[in-house]
PDB file of C-alpha atoms in Angstrom:
ATOM      1  CA  UNK V   1       2.209 -91.579  59.322  1.00 49.00           C
ATOM      2  CA  UNK V   2      -0.018 -88.563  60.008  1.00 50.00           C
ATOM      3  CA  UNK V   3       3.018 -86.536  61.071  1.00 54.00           C
ATOM      4  CA  UNK V   4       4.852 -87.452  57.902  1.00 55.00           C
ATOM      5  CA  UNK V   5       1.903 -86.347  55.772  1.00 55.00           C
ATOM      6  CA  UNK V   6       1.657 -83.070  57.660  1.00 54.00           C
ATOM      7  CA  UNK V   7       5.392 -82.534  57.328  1.00 57.00           C
ATOM      8  CA  UNK V   8       5.266 -83.287  53.547  1.00 58.00           C
ATOM      9  CA  UNK V   9       2.309 -80.931  53.092  1.00 58.00           C
ATOM     10  CA  UNK V  10       4.113 -78.100  54.915  1.00 56.00           C
ATOM     11  CA  UNK V  11       7.274 -78.750  52.945  1.00 58.00           C
ATOM     12  CA  UNK V  12       5.319 -78.689  49.673  1.00 54.00           C
ATOM     13  CA  UNK V  13       3.614 -75.381  50.643  1.00 55.00           C
ATOM     14  CA  UNK V  14       6.952 -73.817  51.515  1.00 61.00           C
ATOM     15  CA  UNK V  15       8.470 -74.884  48.188  1.00 59.00           C
ATOM     16  CA  UNK V  16       5.454 -73.578  46.241  1.00 47.00           C
ATOM     17  CA  UNK V  17       5.539 -70.290  48.123  1.00 55.00           C
ATOM     18  CA  UNK V  18       9.296 -69.949  47.643  1.00 50.00           C
ATOM     19  CA  UNK V  19       9.052 -70.600  43.881  1.00 53.00           C
ATOM     20  CA  UNK V  20       6.107 -68.186  43.623  1.00 48.00           C
ATOM     21  CA  UNK V  21       8.079 -65.476  45.463  1.00 47.00           C
ATOM     22  CA  UNK V  22      11.096 -66.090  43.241  1.00 52.00           C
ATOM     23  CA  UNK V  23       8.917 -65.847  40.109  1.00 53.00           C
ATOM     24  CA  UNK V  24       7.497 -62.543  41.387  1.00 52.00           C
ATOM     25  CA  UNK V  25      11.016 -61.255  42.042  1.00 51.00           C
ATOM     26  CA  UNK V  26      12.072 -62.171  38.491  1.00 54.00           C
ATOM     27  CA  UNK V  27       9.004 -60.435  37.044  1.00 53.00           C
ATOM     28  CA  UNK V  28       9.682 -57.323  39.140  1.00 54.00           C
ATOM     29  CA  UNK V  29      13.308 -57.306  37.988  1.00 53.00           C
ATOM     30  CA  UNK V  30      12.187 -57.587  34.334  1.00 55.00           C
ATOM     31  CA  UNK V  31       9.674 -54.771  34.806  1.00 57.00           C
ATOM     32  CA  UNK V  32      12.348 -52.582  36.392  1.00 54.00           C
ATOM     33  CA  UNK V  33      14.688 -53.264  33.476  1.00 55.00           C
ATOM     34  CA  UNK V  34      11.924 -52.343  31.013  1.00 54.00           C
ATOM     35  CA  UNK V  35      11.180 -49.130  32.914  1.00 52.00           C
ATOM     36  CA  UNK V  36      14.873 -48.247  33.011  1.00 53.00           C
ATOM     37  CA  UNK V  37      15.111 -48.919  29.272  1.00 51.00           C
ATOM     38  CA  UNK V  38      12.091 -46.708  28.639  1.00 50.00           C
ATOM     39  CA  UNK V  39      13.545 -44.036  30.892  1.00 48.00           C
ATOM     40  CA  UNK V  40      16.880 -44.244  29.105  1.00 51.00           C
ATOM     41  CA  UNK V  41      15.179 -43.905  25.730  1.00 47.00           C
ATOM     42  CA  UNK V  42      13.197 -40.899  26.932  1.00 48.00           C
ATOM     43  CA  UNK V  43      16.331 -39.326  28.395  1.00 48.00           C
ATOM     44  CA  UNK V  44      18.116 -39.895  25.093  1.00 49.00           C
ATOM     45  CA  UNK V  45      15.304 -38.168  23.206  1.00 47.00           C
ATOM     46  CA  UNK V  46      15.395 -35.207  25.595  1.00 50.00           C
ATOM     47  CA  UNK V  47      19.160 -34.988  25.210  1.00 46.00           C
ATOM     48  CA  UNK V  48      18.793 -34.983  21.432  1.00 47.00           C
ATOM     49  CA  UNK V  49      16.214 -32.198  21.671  1.00 49.00           C
ATOM     50  CA  UNK V  50      18.517 -30.220  23.946  1.00 48.00           C
ATOM     51  CA  UNK V  51      21.407 -30.644  21.527  1.00 49.00           C
ATOM     52  CA  UNK V  52      19.251 -29.235  18.706  1.00 62.00           C
ATOM     53  CA  UNK V  53      19.060 -25.889  20.544  1.00 70.00           C
ATOM     54  CA  UNK V  54      22.249 -23.903  19.984  1.00 75.00           C
ATOM     55  CA  UNK V  55      22.376 -20.789  22.198  1.00 71.00           C
ATOM     56  CA  UNK V  56      25.108 -19.275  20.003  1.00 74.00           C
ATOM     57  CA  UNK V  57      23.038 -19.569  16.829  1.00 84.00           C
ATOM     58  CA  UNK V  58      21.459 -16.066  17.063  1.00 88.00           C
ATOM     59  CA  UNK V  59      24.810 -14.391  17.644  1.00 90.00           C
ATOM     60  CA  UNK V  60      26.346 -16.328  14.731  1.00 91.00           C
ATOM     61  CA  UNK V  61      23.513 -15.268  12.435  1.00 92.00           C
ATOM     62  CA  UNK V  62      23.891 -11.624  13.503  1.00 93.00           C
ATOM     63  CA  UNK V  63      27.676 -11.773  13.027  1.00 94.00           C
ATOM     64  CA  UNK V  64      27.329 -13.281   9.546  1.00 94.00           C
ATOM     65  CA  UNK V  65      24.819 -10.590   8.546  1.00 94.00           C
ATOM     66  CA  UNK V  66      27.136  -7.881   9.867  1.00 95.00           C
ATOM     67  CA  UNK V  67      30.038  -9.233   7.807  1.00 96.00           C
ATOM     68  CA  UNK V  68      28.014  -9.743   4.603  1.00 95.00           C
ATOM     69  CA  UNK V  69      24.366  -8.655   4.442  1.00 94.00           C
ATOM     70  CA  UNK V  70      22.124 -11.639   3.685  1.00 93.00           C
ATOM     71  CA  UNK V  71      24.603 -14.217   4.975  1.00 94.00           C
ATOM     72  CA  UNK V  72      22.773 -14.474   8.301  1.00 92.00           C
ATOM     73  CA  UNK V  73      19.525 -15.159   6.440  1.00 93.00           C
ATOM     74  CA  UNK V  74      21.312 -17.894   4.477  1.00 93.00           C
ATOM     75  CA  UNK V  75      22.601 -19.318   7.793  1.00 92.00           C
ATOM     76  CA  UNK V  76      18.978 -19.449   9.025  1.00 91.00           C
ATOM     77  CA  UNK V  77      17.955 -21.081   5.705  1.00 91.00           C
ATOM     78  CA  UNK V  78      15.583 -18.193   4.910  1.00 91.00           C
ATOM     79  CA  UNK V  79      16.905 -17.710   1.391  1.00 93.00           C
ATOM     80  CA  UNK V  80      13.838 -15.790   0.205  1.00 94.00           C
ATOM     81  CA  UNK V  81      14.838 -12.853   2.432  1.00 94.00           C
ATOM     82  CA  UNK V  82      18.213 -12.314   0.743  1.00 94.00           C
ATOM     83  CA  UNK V  83      16.786 -10.481  -2.335  1.00 95.00           C
ATOM     84  CA  UNK V  84      14.762  -8.228  -0.009  1.00 95.00           C
ATOM     85  CA  UNK V  85      17.905  -7.328   1.957  1.00 95.00           C
ATOM     86  CA  UNK V  86      19.845  -6.479  -1.199  1.00 96.00           C
ATOM     87  CA  UNK V  87      16.909  -4.583  -2.727  1.00 96.00           C
ATOM     88  CA  UNK V  88      16.646  -2.391   0.388  1.00 96.00           C
ATOM     89  CA  UNK V  89      20.396  -1.758   0.555  1.00 96.00           C
ATOM     90  CA  UNK V  90      20.690  -1.266  -3.207  1.00 96.00           C
ATOM     91  CA  UNK V  91      17.830   1.241  -3.273  1.00 96.00           C
ATOM     92  CA  UNK V  92      19.372   3.265  -0.450  1.00 96.00           C
ATOM     93  CA  UNK V  93      22.804   3.258  -2.101  1.00 96.00           C
ATOM     94  CA  UNK V  94      21.328   4.185  -5.510  1.00 97.00           C
ATOM     95  CA  UNK V  95      19.494   7.226  -4.109  1.00 97.00           C
ATOM     96  CA  UNK V  96      22.564   8.233  -2.088  1.00 97.00           C
ATOM     97  CA  UNK V  97      24.789   8.218  -5.200  1.00 97.00           C
ATOM     98  CA  UNK V  98      22.158   9.944  -7.363  1.00 96.00           C
ATOM     99  CA  UNK V  99      21.515  12.741  -4.829  1.00 96.00           C
ATOM    100  CA  UNK V 100      25.240  13.162  -4.205  1.00 96.00           C
ATOM    101  CA  UNK V 101      25.908  13.565  -7.948  1.00 96.00           C
ATOM    102  CA  UNK V 102      23.151  16.183  -8.304  1.00 94.00           C
ATOM    103  CA  UNK V 103      24.406  18.005  -5.212  1.00 95.00           C
ATOM    104  CA  UNK V 104      27.927  18.144  -6.684  1.00 94.00           C
ATOM    105  CA  UNK V 105      26.615  19.407 -10.039  1.00 92.00           C
ATOM    106  CA  UNK V 106      24.804  22.333  -8.422  1.00 91.00           C
ATOM    107  CA  UNK V 107      27.767  22.996  -6.137  1.00 92.00           C
ATOM    108  CA  UNK V 108      30.221  23.139  -9.078  1.00 90.00           C
ATOM    109  CA  UNK V 109      27.906  25.472 -10.967  1.00 90.00           C
ATOM    110  CA  UNK V 110      27.585  27.752  -7.928  1.00 90.00           C
ATOM    111  CA  UNK V 111      31.390  27.840  -7.415  1.00 89.00           C
ATOM    112  CA  UNK V 112      31.977  28.690 -11.085  1.00 86.00           C
ATOM    113  CA  UNK V 113      29.486  31.530 -10.933  1.00 86.00           C
ATOM    114  CA  UNK V 114      31.178  32.897  -7.807  1.00 87.00           C
ATOM    115  CA  UNK V 115      34.506  32.738  -9.685  1.00 83.00           C
ATOM    116  CA  UNK V 116      32.997  34.827 -12.483  1.00 81.00           C
ATOM    117  CA  UNK V 117      32.504  32.132 -15.151  1.00 80.00           C
ATOM    118  CA  UNK V 118      29.292  32.019 -17.186  1.00 79.00           C
ATOM    119  CA  UNK V 119      29.688  28.601 -18.824  1.00 79.00           C
ATOM    120  CA  UNK V 120      28.132  26.226 -16.244  1.00 78.00           C
ATOM    121  CA  UNK V 121      25.532  23.650 -17.290  1.00 80.00           C
ATOM    122  CA  UNK V 122      22.668  25.549 -15.614  1.00 77.00           C
ATOM    123  CA  UNK V 123      23.332  28.826 -17.478  1.00 80.00           C
ATOM    124  CA  UNK V 124      20.010  30.021 -18.867  1.00 78.00           C
ATOM    125  CA  UNK V 125      18.085  27.408 -16.818  1.00 82.00           C
ATOM    126  CA  UNK V 126      18.769  28.650 -13.276  1.00 78.00           C
ATOM    127  CA  UNK V 127      19.402  32.357 -13.381  1.00 75.00           C
ATOM    128  CA  UNK V 128      19.659  33.095  -9.650  1.00 82.00           C
ATOM    129  CA  UNK V 129      22.510  32.006  -7.370  1.00 83.00           C
ATOM    130  CA  UNK V 130      20.034  31.551  -4.501  1.00 87.00           C
ATOM    131  CA  UNK V 131      18.228  28.912  -6.544  1.00 88.00           C
ATOM    132  CA  UNK V 132      21.551  27.034  -6.886  1.00 88.00           C
ATOM    133  CA  UNK V 133      21.999  27.199  -3.095  1.00 89.00           C
ATOM    134  CA  UNK V 134      18.435  25.897  -2.547  1.00 91.00           C
ATOM    135  CA  UNK V 135      19.060  23.027  -4.972  1.00 91.00           C
ATOM    136  CA  UNK V 136      22.295  22.142  -3.157  1.00 93.00           C
ATOM    137  CA  UNK V 137      20.505  22.066   0.203  1.00 94.00           C
ATOM    138  CA  UNK V 138      17.654  19.966  -1.223  1.00 95.00           C
ATOM    139  CA  UNK V 139      19.935  17.295  -2.688  1.00 95.00           C
ATOM    140  CA  UNK V 140      22.227  17.340   0.344  1.00 95.00           C
ATOM    141  CA  UNK V 141      19.226  16.694   2.600  1.00 96.00           C
ATOM    142  CA  UNK V 142      18.035  13.851   0.336  1.00 96.00           C
ATOM    143  CA  UNK V 143      21.558  12.414   0.197  1.00 96.00           C
ATOM    144  CA  UNK V 144      21.821  12.362   3.989  1.00 96.00           C
ATOM    145  CA  UNK V 145      18.368  10.802   4.297  1.00 97.00           C
ATOM    146  CA  UNK V 146      19.334   8.111   1.778  1.00 96.00           C
ATOM    147  CA  UNK V 147      22.464   7.343   3.777  1.00 96.00           C
ATOM    148  CA  UNK V 148      20.430   7.100   6.986  1.00 97.00           C
ATOM    149  CA  UNK V 149      17.900   4.739   5.375  1.00 96.00           C
ATOM    150  CA  UNK V 150      20.731   2.569   4.024  1.00 97.00           C
ATOM    151  CA  UNK V 151      22.242   2.289   7.508  1.00 97.00           C
ATOM    152  CA  UNK V 152      18.796   1.448   8.932  1.00 96.00           C
ATOM    153  CA  UNK V 153      18.342  -1.280   6.289  1.00 96.00           C
ATOM    154  CA  UNK V 154      21.780  -2.697   7.195  1.00 97.00           C
ATOM    155  CA  UNK V 155      20.938  -2.744  10.922  1.00 97.00           C
ATOM    156  CA  UNK V 156      17.516  -4.296  10.254  1.00 96.00           C
ATOM    157  CA  UNK V 157      19.270  -7.011   8.247  1.00 96.00           C
ATOM    158  CA  UNK V 158      21.339  -7.880  11.341  1.00 96.00           C
ATOM    159  CA  UNK V 159      18.349  -7.694  13.709  1.00 95.00           C
ATOM    160  CA  UNK V 160      16.236  -9.860  11.388  1.00 95.00           C
ATOM    161  CA  UNK V 161      18.903 -12.573  11.247  1.00 94.00           C
ATOM    162  CA  UNK V 162      19.259 -12.540  15.041  1.00 93.00           C
ATOM    163  CA  UNK V 163      15.515 -12.653  15.772  1.00 92.00           C
ATOM    164  CA  UNK V 164      14.912 -15.291  13.121  1.00 91.00           C
ATOM    165  CA  UNK V 165      17.585 -17.528  14.655  1.00 90.00           C
ATOM    166  CA  UNK V 166      15.897 -17.111  18.062  1.00 87.00           C
ATOM    167  CA  UNK V 167      12.491 -18.015  16.616  1.00 86.00           C
ATOM    168  CA  UNK V 168      13.863 -21.119  14.879  1.00 83.00           C
ATOM    169  CA  UNK V 169      14.647 -22.524  18.341  1.00 78.00           C
ATOM    170  CA  UNK V 170      11.190 -21.683  19.684  1.00 72.00           C
ATOM    171  CA  UNK V 171       9.189 -24.672  20.945  1.00 61.00           C
ATOM    172  CA  UNK V 172       6.434 -25.406  18.431  1.00 60.00           C
ATOM    173  CA  UNK V 173       5.659 -28.971  19.508  1.00 61.00           C
ATOM    174  CA  UNK V 174       2.144 -30.271  20.122  1.00 56.00           C
ATOM    175  CA  UNK V 175       2.815 -30.189  23.879  1.00 58.00           C
ATOM    176  CA  UNK V 176       2.155 -26.460  23.775  1.00 57.00           C
ATOM    177  CA  UNK V 177      -0.384 -25.294  21.246  1.00 62.00           C
ATOM    178  CA  UNK V 178      -2.875 -22.507  20.768  1.00 63.00           C
ATOM    179  CA  UNK V 179      -5.646 -23.371  18.332  1.00 69.00           C
ATOM    180  CA  UNK V 180      -8.741 -21.452  17.287  1.00 72.00           C
ATOM    181  CA  UNK V 181     -11.965 -23.432  17.053  1.00 68.00           C
ATOM    182  CA  UNK V 182     -15.676 -22.971  16.331  1.00 75.00           C
ATOM    183  CA  UNK V 183     -18.282 -24.618  18.559  1.00 77.00           C
ATOM    184  CA  UNK V 184     -21.958 -24.945  17.752  1.00 78.00           C
ATOM    185  CA  UNK V 185     -24.329 -24.298  20.612  1.00 77.00           C
ATOM    186  CA  UNK V 186     -26.627 -27.324  21.100  1.00 77.00           C
ATOM    187  CA  UNK V 187     -29.595 -25.213  22.278  1.00 79.00           C
ATOM    188  CA  UNK V 188     -29.949 -22.452  19.686  1.00 82.00           C
ATOM    189  CA  UNK V 189     -27.409 -23.725  17.077  1.00 77.00           C
ATOM    190  CA  UNK V 190     -25.398 -20.506  17.094  1.00 82.00           C
ATOM    191  CA  UNK V 191     -21.684 -20.695  16.453  1.00 79.00           C
ATOM    192  CA  UNK V 192     -19.244 -19.656  19.140  1.00 75.00           C
ATOM    193  CA  UNK V 193     -15.642 -18.724  18.412  1.00 72.00           C
ATOM    194  CA  UNK V 194     -13.011 -19.749  20.904  1.00 70.00           C
ATOM    195  CA  UNK V 195      -9.355 -20.443  21.491  1.00 67.00           C
ATOM    196  CA  UNK V 196      -7.957 -23.585  23.098  1.00 66.00           C
ATOM    197  CA  UNK V 197      -4.639 -23.513  24.938  1.00 62.00           C
ATOM    198  CA  UNK V 198      -3.094 -26.962  25.396  1.00 61.00           C
ATOM    199  CA  UNK V 199      -0.129 -27.558  27.646  1.00 58.00           C
ATOM    200  CA  UNK V 200       1.063 -31.149  28.097  1.00 59.00           C
ATOM    201  CA  UNK V 201       3.831 -32.139  30.446  1.00 52.00           C
TER     202      UNK V 201
END
């Protein structure tokens, strides 16, 4: 009878231990599945963030601005820059045309005087031929400078679109932040300025 009781007690302990081990295995399997699900969700988020970054975006913006000034800014959704682009280009073109017209007026008058005519529009205003030559050189120099500034404005339009597209993909999350702060000293109550750099990974 004592052997039967001992045998039953051992059998009962083995069954309890086996069921406890099986329960632990089930819990571990559930925890692993939860971790894998969490990992999959995190991987999905990272993939979505990676898809948001388009390495061809800056070159597209630059190409669009080269084809039509201001189009790259529209591609970057910086619509407020488009009037600035056209104002810069329009100003350069206006001064180019104006200086070119004045240059041609003085040039025509100088050519007519060399041909022996005395009916040009500057007759009685500019008496000397050297003054006509000086005026031609002045307006030619201004015309060339206007053309140069217009080309510079066009190139800056392309560069701005390219750089802006690069900066739109810049990481501005809270994982990396630089924040100014003011601390008050506990001893003498003076204020200290500082900068905090946070980097979370």
